[in-house]
mmCIF file of C-alpha atoms in Angstrom:
data_model
loop_
_atom_site.group_PDB
_atom_site.id
_atom_site.type_symbol
_atom_site.label_atom_id
_atom_site.label_comp_id
_atom_site.label_asym_id
_atom_site.label_seq_id
_atom_site.Cartn_x
_atom_site.Cartn_y
_atom_site.Cartn_z
ATOM 1 C CA LEU A 10 16.191 2.403 -7.846
ATOM 2 C CA ILE A 11 16.736 0.555 -4.617
ATOM 3 C CA VAL A 12 20.614 -0.405 -5.308
ATOM 4 C CA VAL A 13 21.624 -2.531 -2.931
ATOM 5 C CA ILE A 14 25.748 -3.423 -3.159
ATOM 6 C CA PHE A 15 27.495 -5.847 -1.563
ATOM 7 C CA LEU A 16 31.390 -5.383 -1.723
ATOM 8 C CA ALA A 17 34.171 -7.697 -0.187
ATOM 9 C CA PHE A 18 37.902 -5.657 0.210
ATOM 10 C CA GLU A 19 40.367 -7.384 1.245
ATOM 11 C CA PHE A 20 42.584 -5.804 4.616
ATOM 12 C CA GLY A 21 45.676 -6.936 6.366
ATOM 13 C CA GLU A 22 43.759 -9.299 9.029
ATOM 14 C CA GLY A 23 41.561 -10.814 6.312
ATOM 15 C CA ALA A 24 38.188 -9.888 4.297
ATOM 16 C CA HIS A 25 34.818 -8.476 5.301
ATOM 17 C CA THR A 26 32.377 -7.162 4.585
ATOM 18 C CA TYR A 27 30.114 -4.684 3.239
ATOM 19 C CA ASP A 28 26.327 -3.242 2.358
ATOM 20 C CA ILE A 29 24.191 -0.083 1.009
ATOM 21 C CA ALA A 30 21.844 0.665 0.595
ATOM 22 C CA VAL A 31 21.576 3.724 -2.805
ATOM 23 C CA THR A 32 18.157 5.515 -3.241
ATOM 24 C CA ALA A 33 18.202 7.213 -7.007
ATOM 25 C CA HIS A 34 15.264 8.094 -9.453
ATOM 26 C CA HIS A 35 15.497 7.854 -13.306
ATOM 27 C CA ARG A 36 12.965 8.601 -16.384
ATOM 28 C CA TYR A 37 10.838 5.966 -16.230
ATOM 29 C CA GLY A 38 7.105 5.356 -17.698
ATOM 30 C CA LEU A 39 3.875 3.497 -17.290
ATOM 31 C CA GLU A 40 5.627 1.141 -20.565
ATOM 32 C CA GLN A 41 8.260 0.369 -17.606
ATOM 33 C CA MET A 42 6.276 0.256 -14.843
ATOM 34 C CA LEU A 43 3.191 -2.787 -16.047
ATOM 35 C CA GLY A 44 3.891 -3.026 -19.852
ATOM 36 C CA LEU A 45 0.138 -2.162 -20.181
ATOM 37 C CA VAL A 46 0.895 0.790 -21.788
ATOM 38 C CA THR A 47 3.381 2.837 -24.038
ATOM 39 C CA VAL A 48 3.866 6.613 -22.710
ATOM 40 C CA HIS A 49 6.244 8.683 -24.061
ATOM 41 C CA ASP A 50 8.588 10.978 -22.494
ATOM 42 C CA ASP A 51 6.221 14.481 -23.692
ATOM 43 C CA SER A 52 3.682 12.490 -21.410
ATOM 44 C CA PRO A 53 2.660 13.780 -17.597
ATOM 45 C CA PHE A 54 4.156 10.510 -16.985
ATOM 46 C CA GLY A 55 7.262 10.554 -18.312
ATOM 47 C CA LEU A 56 8.384 12.458 -15.116
ATOM 48 C CA GLU A 57 12.255 12.998 -14.776
ATOM 49 C CA LEU A 58 12.701 13.062 -10.895
ATOM 50 C CA PRO A 59 15.699 14.803 -9.447
ATOM 51 C CA GLY A 60 18.169 12.718 -7.091
ATOM 52 C CA THR A 61 18.357 12.297 -3.904
ATOM 53 C CA LEU A 62 21.090 12.200 -0.714
ATOM 54 C CA VAL A 63 23.139 8.294 -0.393
ATOM 55 C CA ASP A 64 24.182 7.527 2.762
ATOM 56 C CA VAL A 65 27.280 5.577 3.079
ATOM 57 C CA GLU A 66 28.623 4.338 6.420
ATOM 58 C CA HIS A 67 32.119 2.594 6.850
ATOM 59 C CA ASP A 68 33.071 2.574 10.005
ATOM 60 C CA ASP A 69 33.162 5.900 12.142
ATOM 61 C CA VAL A 70 33.581 7.517 8.909
ATOM 62 C CA HIS A 71 29.866 8.971 7.573
ATOM 63 C CA THR A 72 30.291 9.938 3.676
ATOM 64 C CA GLN A 73 27.167 11.913 1.767
ATOM 65 C CA ILE A 74 27.664 11.286 -1.652
ATOM 66 C CA LYS A 75 24.596 13.198 -3.756
ATOM 67 C CA GLY A 76 23.588 11.954 -6.916
ATOM 68 C CA SER A 77 21.499 12.788 -9.807
ATOM 69 C CA LEU A 78 21.016 9.417 -11.198
ATOM 70 C CA LEU A 79 19.060 10.556 -15.070
ATOM 71 C CA GLY A 80 20.104 6.280 -16.344
ATOM 72 C CA ALA A 81 20.078 3.919 -14.100
ATOM 73 C CA GLN A 82 22.899 1.475 -15.699
ATOM 74 C CA THR A 83 25.204 4.319 -16.022
ATOM 75 C CA GLY A 84 24.351 6.344 -13.064
ATOM 76 C CA THR A 85 24.402 3.539 -10.383
ATOM 77 C CA GLN A 86 27.474 2.679 -11.186
ATOM 78 C CA THR A 87 28.757 6.287 -11.097
ATOM 79 C CA VAL A 88 27.381 6.079 -7.287
ATOM 80 C CA ILE A 89 29.156 2.718 -6.914
ATOM 81 C CA GLU A 90 33.152 3.729 -8.415
ATOM 82 C CA GLU A 91 32.201 6.954 -5.742
ATOM 83 C CA TYR A 92 31.462 4.252 -3.217
ATOM 84 C CA GLN A 93 34.697 2.118 -3.517
ATOM 85 C CA GLN A 94 36.865 5.423 -3.798
ATOM 86 C CA ALA A 95 34.680 6.113 0.213
ATOM 87 C CA VAL A 96 35.777 3.369 1.331
ATOM 88 C CA LEU A 97 38.293 1.887 -0.142
ATOM 89 C CA GLU A 98 42.193 2.835 1.432
ATOM 90 C CA GLU A 99 45.636 2.860 0.130
ATOM 91 C CA GLY A 100 46.477 -0.871 0.161
ATOM 92 C CA ASP A 101 42.922 -2.350 -0.577
ATOM 93 C CA GLU A 102 42.054 -4.983 -3.515
ATOM 94 C CA ILE A 103 37.916 -5.815 -4.238
ATOM 95 C CA LEU A 104 37.997 -9.961 -4.258
ATOM 96 C CA ALA A 105 33.466 -9.646 -5.068
ATOM 97 C CA GLU A 106 31.355 -7.413 -5.978
ATOM 98 C CA SER A 107 28.239 -8.160 -6.332
ATOM 99 C CA VAL A 108 25.476 -5.765 -7.486
ATOM 100 C CA THR A 109 21.147 -5.866 -6.921
ATOM 101 C CA LEU A 110 19.055 -2.794 -8.801
ATOM 102 C CA THR A 111 15.435 -2.827 -7.463
ATOM 103 C CA PRO A 112 13.014 -0.202 -8.769
ATOM 104 C CA GLN A 113 11.792 1.907 -7.273
ATOM 105 C CA PRO A 114 8.664 3.607 -6.542
ATOM 106 C CA GLN A 115 7.248 -0.072 -5.964
ATOM 107 C CA MET A 116 4.235 -1.578 -6.571
ATOM 108 C CA SER A 117 1.463 -4.485 -5.244
ATOM 109 C CA PHE A 118 -1.592 -5.471 -6.629
ATOM 110 C CA THR A 119 -3.969 -8.495 -5.828
ATOM 111 C CA VAL A 120 -7.330 -9.077 -7.336
ATOM 112 C CA GLU A 121 -9.939 -11.878 -5.944
ATOM 113 C CA ASN A 122 -12.747 -13.720 -7.453
ATOM 114 C CA GLN A 123 -15.257 -12.240 -4.159
ATOM 115 C CA HIS A 124 -17.743 -14.922 -4.334
ATOM 116 C CA THR A 125 -14.929 -17.645 -4.295
ATOM 117 C CA GLY A 126 -12.162 -16.877 -2.501
ATOM 118 C CA GLN A 127 -9.823 -17.616 -4.810
ATOM 119 C CA ILE A 128 -6.929 -14.815 -6.110
ATOM 120 C CA VAL A 129 -6.969 -14.831 -10.013
ATOM 121 C CA ALA A 130 -4.282 -12.297 -10.260
ATOM 122 C CA MET A 131 -1.202 -10.525 -7.896
ATOM 123 C CA ILE A 132 1.460 -8.423 -8.506
ATOM 124 C CA GLY A 133 4.271 -8.914 -6.205
ATOM 125 C CA GLY A 134 6.454 -5.672 -7.058
ATOM 126 C CA ARG A 135 8.193 -3.904 -10.425
ATOM 127 C CA GLY A 136 11.208 -5.234 -12.567
ATOM 128 C CA ALA A 137 11.663 -8.539 -14.019
ATOM 129 C CA LYS A 138 11.834 -11.888 -12.053
ATOM 130 C CA GLU A 139 15.065 -13.392 -11.455
ATOM 131 C CA VAL A 140 14.539 -15.809 -8.351
ATOM 132 C CA SER A 141 12.408 -17.951 -7.147
ATOM 133 C CA ARG A 142 10.244 -17.045 -4.289
ATOM 134 C CA GLY A 143 11.200 -13.746 -3.646
ATOM 135 C CA PHE A 144 9.360 -11.198 -2.247
ATOM 136 C CA ASN A 145 5.863 -10.724 -2.745
ATOM 137 C CA ARG A 146 4.796 -7.145 -1.934
ATOM 138 C CA ALA A 147 1.828 -8.264 -1.688
ATOM 139 C CA THR A 148 1.490 -10.988 0.948
ATOM 140 C CA ASP A 149 4.905 -9.992 2.609
ATOM 141 C CA ALA A 150 5.033 -6.399 3.063
ATOM 142 C CA ALA A 151 3.244 -4.453 5.675
ATOM 143 C CA ARG A 152 2.052 -0.853 4.829
ATOM 144 C CA GLN A 153 0.939 1.582 6.612
ATOM 145 C CA PRO A 154 -3.079 1.426 4.839
ATOM 146 C CA GLY A 155 -4.183 5.175 5.820
ATOM 147 C CA SER A 156 -7.847 6.042 4.845
ATOM 148 C CA CYS A 157 -8.812 2.669 3.332
ATOM 149 C CA PHE A 158 -9.240 1.472 7.350
ATOM 150 C CA LYS A 159 -11.608 4.723 7.856
ATOM 151 C CA VAL A 160 -14.570 1.743 6.553
ATOM 152 C CA LEU A 161 -13.430 -0.918 8.133
ATOM 153 C CA ALA A 162 -12.478 0.184 11.519
ATOM 154 C CA ALA A 163 -15.170 2.699 12.322
ATOM 155 C CA PHE A 164 -18.062 3.231 9.713
ATOM 156 C CA ALA A 165 -18.917 -0.506 8.875
ATOM 157 C CA PRO A 166 -18.832 -1.326 13.032
ATOM 158 C CA ALA A 167 -20.956 1.786 12.981
ATOM 159 C CA ILE A 168 -23.797 1.489 10.421
ATOM 160 C CA ASP A 169 -23.496 -2.752 11.427
ATOM 161 C CA SER A 170 -23.683 -2.675 15.468
ATOM 162 C CA CYS A 171 -24.463 1.255 16.778
ATOM 163 C CA GLY A 172 -27.248 1.977 15.265
ATOM 164 C CA MET A 173 -25.933 4.698 12.960
ATOM 165 C CA THR A 174 -26.899 4.669 9.483
ATOM 166 C CA LEU A 175 -24.935 6.932 6.417
ATOM 167 C CA ALA A 176 -26.943 9.771 7.362
ATOM 168 C CA THR A 177 -25.723 9.828 10.549
ATOM 169 C CA VAL A 178 -24.417 13.753 11.143
ATOM 170 C CA TYR A 179 -21.394 14.345 12.533
ATOM 171 C CA ASN A 180 -19.802 18.321 13.210
ATOM 172 C CA ASP A 181 -15.775 18.190 10.322
ATOM 173 C CA ALA A 182 -14.072 21.292 13.116
ATOM 174 C CA PRO A 183 -11.899 21.210 15.117
ATOM 175 C CA PHE A 184 -11.503 17.805 17.440
ATOM 176 C CA ASN A 185 -8.296 16.320 19.659
ATOM 177 C CA TYR A 186 -7.373 12.369 20.177
ATOM 178 C CA TYR A 187 -7.641 11.881 24.229
ATOM 179 C CA ASN A 188 -3.664 12.863 23.989
ATOM 180 C CA GLY A 189 -4.630 16.642 22.219
ATOM 181 C CA THR A 190 -3.087 16.345 18.876
ATOM 182 C CA PRO A 191 -5.502 18.024 16.541
ATOM 183 C CA VAL A 192 -6.747 15.792 14.292
ATOM 184 C CA SER A 193 -6.857 16.923 11.034
ATOM 185 C CA ASN A 194 -7.853 16.912 7.480
ATOM 186 C CA TRP A 195 -6.094 15.652 4.530
ATOM 187 C CA TYR A 196 -6.851 18.970 3.070
ATOM 188 C CA GLY A 197 -5.485 21.339 5.086
ATOM 189 C CA GLU A 198 -6.726 23.029 7.508
ATOM 190 C CA GLU A 199 -10.303 24.249 6.489
ATOM 191 C CA TYR A 200 -13.773 21.864 8.084
ATOM 192 C CA LYS A 201 -16.701 21.067 5.840
ATOM 193 C CA GLY A 202 -19.072 21.915 9.080
ATOM 194 C CA LEU A 203 -21.942 19.170 9.501
ATOM 195 C CA CYS A 204 -21.408 15.991 7.428
ATOM 196 C CA ASN A 205 -23.525 12.634 7.275
ATOM 197 C CA LEU A 206 -21.472 9.154 6.819
ATOM 198 C CA ARG A 207 -21.545 9.168 3.349
ATOM 199 C CA TYR A 208 -19.747 12.522 2.621
ATOM 200 C CA GLY A 209 -17.612 10.719 4.937
ATOM 201 C CA VAL A 210 -16.800 7.751 3.377
ATOM 202 C CA TYR A 211 -16.288 8.837 0.016
ATOM 203 C CA TRP A 212 -14.518 12.820 0.779
ATOM 204 C CA SER A 213 -13.007 10.873 3.380
ATOM 205 C CA LEU A 214 -13.385 12.695 5.966
ATOM 206 C CA ASN A 215 -9.697 12.466 9.822
ATOM 207 C CA VAL A 216 -12.764 14.139 11.849
ATOM 208 C CA VAL A 217 -16.016 12.431 11.129
ATOM 209 C CA ALA A 218 -14.053 8.779 10.528
ATOM 210 C CA VAL A 219 -12.404 10.295 14.291
ATOM 211 C CA LYS A 220 -15.114 10.570 15.556
ATOM 212 C CA THR A 221 -17.319 7.767 14.851
ATOM 213 C CA ILE A 222 -15.252 5.585 16.158
ATOM 214 C CA THR A 223 -14.142 7.237 18.904
ATOM 215 C CA GLN A 224 -18.298 6.859 20.099
ATOM 216 C CA ILE A 225 -17.829 3.222 19.033
ATOM 217 C CA SER A 226 -15.077 3.066 21.261
ATOM 218 C CA PRO A 227 -11.728 1.947 19.315
ATOM 219 C CA GLN A 228 -12.041 -1.719 21.311
ATOM 220 C CA LEU A 229 -15.453 -2.475 18.908
ATOM 221 C CA GLY A 230 -13.258 -1.235 15.511
ATOM 222 C CA TYR A 231 -10.104 -3.115 16.467
ATOM 223 C CA ASN A 232 -12.471 -6.398 17.098
ATOM 224 C CA TYR A 233 -14.850 -5.454 13.451
ATOM 225 C CA LEU A 234 -10.864 -5.186 12.069
ATOM 226 C CA GLN A 235 -9.649 -8.832 13.099
ATOM 227 C CA ASN A 236 -13.304 -10.292 11.416
ATOM 228 C CA PHE A 237 -12.228 -8.443 8.653
ATOM 229 C CA GLY A 238 -8.545 -10.943 8.755
ATOM 230 C CA ILE A 239 -6.849 -8.426 9.636
ATOM 231 C CA TYR A 240 -3.924 -10.746 11.612
ATOM 232 C CA THR A 241 -1.020 -8.292 10.900
ATOM 233 C CA LEU A 242 -3.136 -6.172 14.424
ATOM 234 C CA VAL A 243 -1.232 -6.234 17.539
ATOM 235 C CA ASP A 244 -3.656 -5.413 21.037
ATOM 236 C CA SER A 245 0.114 -5.094 23.010
ATOM 237 C CA LYS A 246 3.624 -4.800 21.676
ATOM 238 C CA LEU A 247 6.841 -3.970 23.159
ATOM 239 C CA ILE A 248 9.306 -2.453 21.326
ATOM 240 C CA GLY A 249 12.332 -1.478 22.632
ATOM 241 C CA ASP A 250 10.936 0.567 26.421
ATOM 242 C CA MET A 251 7.438 1.017 24.773
ATOM 243 C CA ILE A 252 3.935 0.209 24.843
ATOM 244 C CA TYR A 253 1.896 -0.352 22.142
ATOM 245 C CA SER A 254 -1.630 -0.729 21.241
ATOM 246 C CA ASP A 255 -3.355 -0.729 17.585
ATOM 247 C CA ILE A 256 -6.404 -0.745 19.924
ATOM 248 C CA GLY A 257 -6.264 3.804 19.788
ATOM 249 C CA GLN A 258 -8.313 6.570 17.773
ATOM 250 C CA PRO A 259 -5.755 6.469 15.200
ATOM 251 C CA LEU A 260 -7.583 3.529 14.127
ATOM 252 C CA ALA A 261 -9.990 5.078 11.585
ATOM 253 C CA LEU A 262 -7.168 6.402 10.312
ATOM 254 C CA GLY A 263 -5.078 3.367 9.883
ATOM 255 C CA GLY A 264 -1.994 4.313 12.630
ATOM 256 C CA ILE A 265 -1.091 0.844 13.291
ATOM 257 C CA THR A 266 1.538 -0.717 14.767
ATOM 258 C CA ASP A 267 2.872 -3.140 12.303
ATOM 259 C CA GLY A 268 1.200 -2.347 8.875
ATOM 260 C CA VAL A 269 -0.900 -4.339 7.144
ATOM 261 C CA LEU A 270 -0.668 -6.592 3.843
ATOM 262 C CA ASN A 271 -2.158 -6.660 0.837
ATOM 263 C CA TYR A 272 -3.897 -9.855 0.402
ATOM 264 C CA GLU A 273 -5.364 -8.957 3.414
ATOM 265 C CA LEU A 274 -6.856 -5.921 3.213
ATOM 266 C CA ASN A 275 -8.218 -7.287 -0.215
ATOM 267 C CA ALA A 276 -10.136 -9.367 1.291
ATOM 268 C CA ALA A 277 -11.398 -7.563 4.215
ATOM 269 C CA TYR A 278 -12.916 -4.937 1.116
ATOM 270 C CA ALA A 279 -14.056 -8.607 -0.753
ATOM 271 C CA SER A 280 -16.888 -10.218 1.924
ATOM 272 C CA ILE A 281 -17.977 -5.982 1.260
ATOM 273 C CA ALA A 282 -18.425 -7.169 -1.871
ATOM 274 C CA ASN A 283 -19.760 -10.563 -1.392
ATOM 275 C CA GLY A 284 -22.916 -8.726 1.083
ATOM 276 C CA GLY A 285 -21.062 -9.159 3.425
ATOM 277 C CA VAL A 286 -19.083 -12.597 3.844
ATOM 278 C CA TYR A 287 -15.971 -13.332 4.540
ATOM 279 C CA ILE A 288 -14.106 -16.445 2.393
ATOM 280 C CA GLU A 289 -10.415 -17.178 3.349
ATOM 281 C CA PRO A 290 -7.744 -15.973 0.624
ATOM 282 C CA LYS A 291 -6.581 -18.672 -1.112
ATOM 283 C CA MET A 292 -3.954 -19.659 -4.440
ATOM 284 C CA TYR A 293 -4.810 -22.784 -4.733
ATOM 285 C CA THR A 294 -7.671 -25.541 -4.954
ATOM 286 C CA THR A 295 -5.944 -28.839 -3.860
ATOM 287 C CA VAL A 296 -2.196 -30.040 -4.409
ATOM 288 C CA VAL A 297 -1.720 -33.718 -4.999
ATOM 289 C CA ASP A 298 1.088 -35.978 -4.441
ATOM 290 C CA PRO A 299 2.302 -38.101 -7.885
ATOM 291 C CA GLU A 300 0.135 -40.524 -6.298
ATOM 292 C CA GLY A 301 -2.964 -38.750 -6.588
ATOM 293 C CA ASN A 302 -3.369 -38.496 -2.796
ATOM 294 C CA ILE A 303 -3.976 -34.901 -1.571
ATOM 295 C CA ILE A 304 -1.486 -33.008 0.641
ATOM 296 C CA LEU A 305 -3.129 -29.813 0.584
ATOM 297 C CA ASP A 306 -6.750 -28.629 -0.075
ATOM 298 C CA ALA A 307 -8.474 -25.452 0.751
ATOM 299 C CA THR A 308 -12.124 -26.253 -1.086
ATOM 300 C CA GLN A 309 -13.685 -25.724 1.879
ATOM 301 C CA PRO A 310 -12.433 -22.187 3.019
ATOM 302 C CA THR A 311 -13.062 -20.807 6.289
ATOM 303 C CA VAL A 312 -16.318 -18.187 5.800
ATOM 304 C CA ARG A 313 -17.982 -16.219 8.334
ATOM 305 C CA GLN A 314 -19.921 -12.705 8.176
ATOM 306 C CA THR A 315 -18.295 -9.332 8.701
ATOM 307 C CA VAL A 316 -21.139 -7.475 8.542
ATOM 308 C CA SER A 317 -24.802 -7.538 7.076
ATOM 309 C CA PRO A 318 -26.301 -7.580 4.326
ATOM 310 C CA GLN A 319 -27.739 -4.563 4.596
ATOM 311 C CA THR A 320 -24.710 -2.856 6.175
ATOM 312 C CA ALA A 321 -22.330 -4.261 2.459
ATOM 313 C CA TYR A 322 -25.460 -2.880 0.789
ATOM 314 C CA LEU A 323 -24.786 0.635 2.114
ATOM 315 C CA LEU A 324 -20.998 0.920 2.722
ATOM 316 C CA THR A 325 -20.819 -0.227 -1.558
ATOM 317 C CA SER A 326 -23.850 2.241 -2.542
ATOM 318 C CA ALA A 327 -21.099 5.288 -0.170
ATOM 319 C CA MET A 328 -18.219 3.839 -1.852
ATOM 320 C CA LYS A 329 -19.541 4.122 -4.527
ATOM 321 C CA ASP A 330 -19.748 7.612 -4.353
ATOM 322 C CA CYS A 331 -16.042 7.361 -3.614
ATOM 323 C CA VAL A 332 -15.701 6.347 -7.181
ATOM 324 C CA THR A 333 -18.274 8.819 -9.532
ATOM 325 C CA ILE A 334 -17.551 11.880 -7.384
ATOM 326 C CA GLY A 335 -14.860 11.388 -4.622
ATOM 327 C CA THR A 336 -10.964 10.718 -3.763
ATOM 328 C CA GLY A 337 -11.437 7.360 -5.977
ATOM 329 C CA THR A 338 -13.021 9.103 -9.603
ATOM 330 C CA ASN A 339 -8.891 7.904 -11.262
ATOM 331 C CA ALA A 340 -10.774 4.339 -10.346
ATOM 332 C CA ARG A 341 -13.784 4.121 -12.746
ATOM 333 C CA PHE A 342 -13.757 2.514 -16.014
ATOM 334 C CA PRO A 343 -16.686 1.912 -18.481
ATOM 335 C CA GLY A 344 -19.033 -0.009 -18.704
ATOM 336 C CA MET A 345 -18.352 -1.914 -15.094
ATOM 337 C CA SER A 346 -19.991 -0.839 -11.201
ATOM 338 C CA ILE A 347 -17.550 0.321 -9.208
ATOM 339 C CA ALA A 348 -17.202 1.237 -5.491
ATOM 340 C CA GLY A 349 -13.915 1.449 -3.312
ATOM 341 C CA LYS A 350 -12.014 3.332 -0.763
ATOM 342 C CA THR A 351 -8.657 5.469 -1.277
ATOM 343 C CA GLY A 352 -6.026 5.591 1.384
ATOM 344 C CA THR A 353 -2.966 7.786 1.676
ATOM 345 C CA THR A 354 -0.488 8.354 4.418
ATOM 346 C CA SER A 355 1.040 10.717 5.976
ATOM 347 C CA SER A 356 3.329 13.140 2.972
ATOM 348 C CA SER A 357 2.406 10.041 0.697
ATOM 349 C CA VAL A 358 4.644 7.512 1.643
ATOM 350 C CA ASN A 359 2.117 4.579 0.726
ATOM 351 C CA VAL A 360 -0.936 5.485 -1.696
ATOM 352 C CA TRP A 361 -4.000 2.826 -1.696
ATOM 353 C CA PHE A 362 -6.636 1.966 -3.751
ATOM 354 C CA ALA A 363 -9.081 -0.918 -2.228
ATOM 355 C CA GLY A 364 -12.324 -1.332 -4.177
ATOM 356 C CA TYR A 365 -14.352 -3.866 -6.877
ATOM 357 C CA THR A 366 -16.853 -4.935 -9.115
ATOM 358 C CA PRO A 367 -19.701 -7.567 -9.088
ATOM 359 C CA TYR A 368 -16.642 -10.097 -9.986
ATOM 360 C CA TYR A 369 -13.889 -8.860 -8.718
ATOM 361 C CA THR A 370 -11.756 -7.113 -5.709
ATOM 362 C CA ALA A 371 -8.811 -5.168 -6.091
ATOM 363 C CA THR A 372 -6.720 -3.641 -4.312
ATOM 364 C CA THR A 373 -3.354 -1.469 -5.589
ATOM 365 C CA TRP A 374 -0.056 0.112 -3.233
ATOM 366 C CA ALA A 375 2.475 1.560 -3.933
ATOM 367 C CA GLY A 376 5.158 3.159 -2.345
ATOM 368 C CA TYR A 377 8.749 3.480 -1.583
ATOM 369 C CA ASP A 378 10.322 -0.583 -0.357
ATOM 370 C CA ASN A 379 11.943 2.456 1.794
ATOM 371 C CA ASN A 380 9.336 4.970 3.209
ATOM 372 C CA VAL A 381 10.410 7.643 0.630
ATOM 373 C CA HIS A 382 8.171 10.246 1.650
ATOM 374 C CA MET A 383 6.168 11.870 -1.365
ATOM 375 C CA ASN A 384 5.509 15.369 0.067
ATOM 376 C CA GLY A 385 8.437 18.240 -1.317
ATOM 377 C CA SER A 386 8.442 20.999 -2.816
ATOM 378 C CA GLY A 387 8.484 22.410 -6.169
ATOM 379 C CA GLU A 388 9.018 20.683 -9.484
ATOM 380 C CA THR A 389 9.734 18.203 -6.783
ATOM 381 C CA ASN A 390 6.556 17.509 -4.854
ATOM 382 C CA THR A 391 4.020 17.733 -8.577
ATOM 383 C CA ALA A 392 6.420 14.845 -10.105
ATOM 384 C CA LYS A 393 5.381 13.033 -7.268
ATOM 385 C CA ASN A 394 1.875 13.689 -6.438
ATOM 386 C CA ILE A 395 1.833 13.337 -10.563
ATOM 387 C CA TRP A 396 2.843 9.638 -9.864
ATOM 388 C CA PHE A 397 1.126 8.299 -6.504
ATOM 389 C CA ALA A 398 -2.236 10.308 -7.033
ATOM 390 C CA ASN A 399 -3.010 9.345 -10.481
ATOM 391 C CA THR A 400 0.036 6.584 -12.317
ATOM 392 C CA HIS A 401 -0.599 3.452 -9.581
ATOM 393 C CA MET A 402 -4.666 3.780 -9.966
ATOM 394 C CA ILE A 403 -4.178 3.732 -13.707
ATOM 395 C CA VAL A 404 -2.251 1.005 -14.336
ATOM 396 C CA ALA A 405 -4.678 -1.128 -11.925
ATOM 397 C CA LYS A 406 -7.578 0.020 -13.144
ATOM 398 C CA HIS A 407 -5.721 -1.374 -17.141
ATOM 399 C CA ILE A 408 -4.965 -4.570 -15.349
ATOM 400 C CA PHE A 409 -8.422 -4.417 -13.496
ATOM 401 C CA CYS A 410 -10.739 -3.679 -16.914
ATOM 402 C CA LYS A 411 -8.824 -6.458 -18.322
ATOM 403 C CA ILE A 412 -9.761 -8.747 -16.109
ATOM 404 C CA ASN A 413 -13.158 -8.038 -15.932
ATOM 405 C CA ASN A 414 -13.662 -7.601 -19.771
ATOM 406 C CA THR A 415 -12.179 -11.875 -19.901
ATOM 407 C CA TRP A 416 -14.191 -12.675 -17.029
ATOM 408 C CA HIS A 417 -17.665 -11.393 -19.172
ATOM 409 C CA LYS A 418 -15.904 -13.021 -21.829
#
């Protein structure tokens, strides 16, 4: 859980309001996540995760309270009381208290009919919907896309504009970025030697992707991403006293300044599923006033070509391998042809899967709102890897499978 606490205290000079973000872990199963399946405590997904440090800051005093919270309500109340004790002084009075609980880790999910651009399902986060126009992680949360960008920023433009094919070979061997930093592969310090682009796609090879975008130029990859409908990219942005740009080699691995929105990433993959034709995603067709006059009309969406039908076919072929024999095998379900790409950022802060069937395109994201690193040591590392490598994809698969089955009926 992430607990945001707002407390008002009465001091000699009047009331002051303080806020604190508390990170805690508790036991949960898939049934508490989306209510799709039942998972018992003795299953590998009924996890007991250790607590983390809770930072409490009040004036010039910084106190760390360690919470090991297995029960959401009871554990949260304990943290609140400890926080109160840390900041209250003799004579202080609590005027008001408001506690908001947000389940963690979070997720977002988008499903689109790639042939029409209509979004048929969307999940903006876990937990009960208690407010209108609340925070929607599928449309509002920009997150680093990781390896999901390899197809869009490197392999798609290489095949579509630079004469490469899935048989084009690169040497998966030590390679540095322009600044001298080594490019590391996600599976360790070893290298796989000569590999073609197909293998680079379904085994998600970092070195192959970076070498590809280096050869075709990061500018071309950036241009293709913009055409794919990724609108959060920046060519130049001043942050503090530094200028940041997404036009660079890290673009191939999803290393961008502001992140990507789930529904935009989904629409990009939907264009590949639609033979290279991008259709602007929409959640309505028309909106009319009480007299029947149309005030919003989405029946004529933006349509453009992102890649050729031939390129879309080749990318689909390689991403089918990703689901059948590569990094995305957890997304398979019987009786359906599926293509897709996994994405994971450093320390598993963000985990993605973007994929499609002949009927729908779906993208799922999982992670902590406050960017907690999911890598650790011992049992902590094991438990977190189980959650992020399997659970969110299984949930997504259940939703995706149900939607596809409904379509067939």
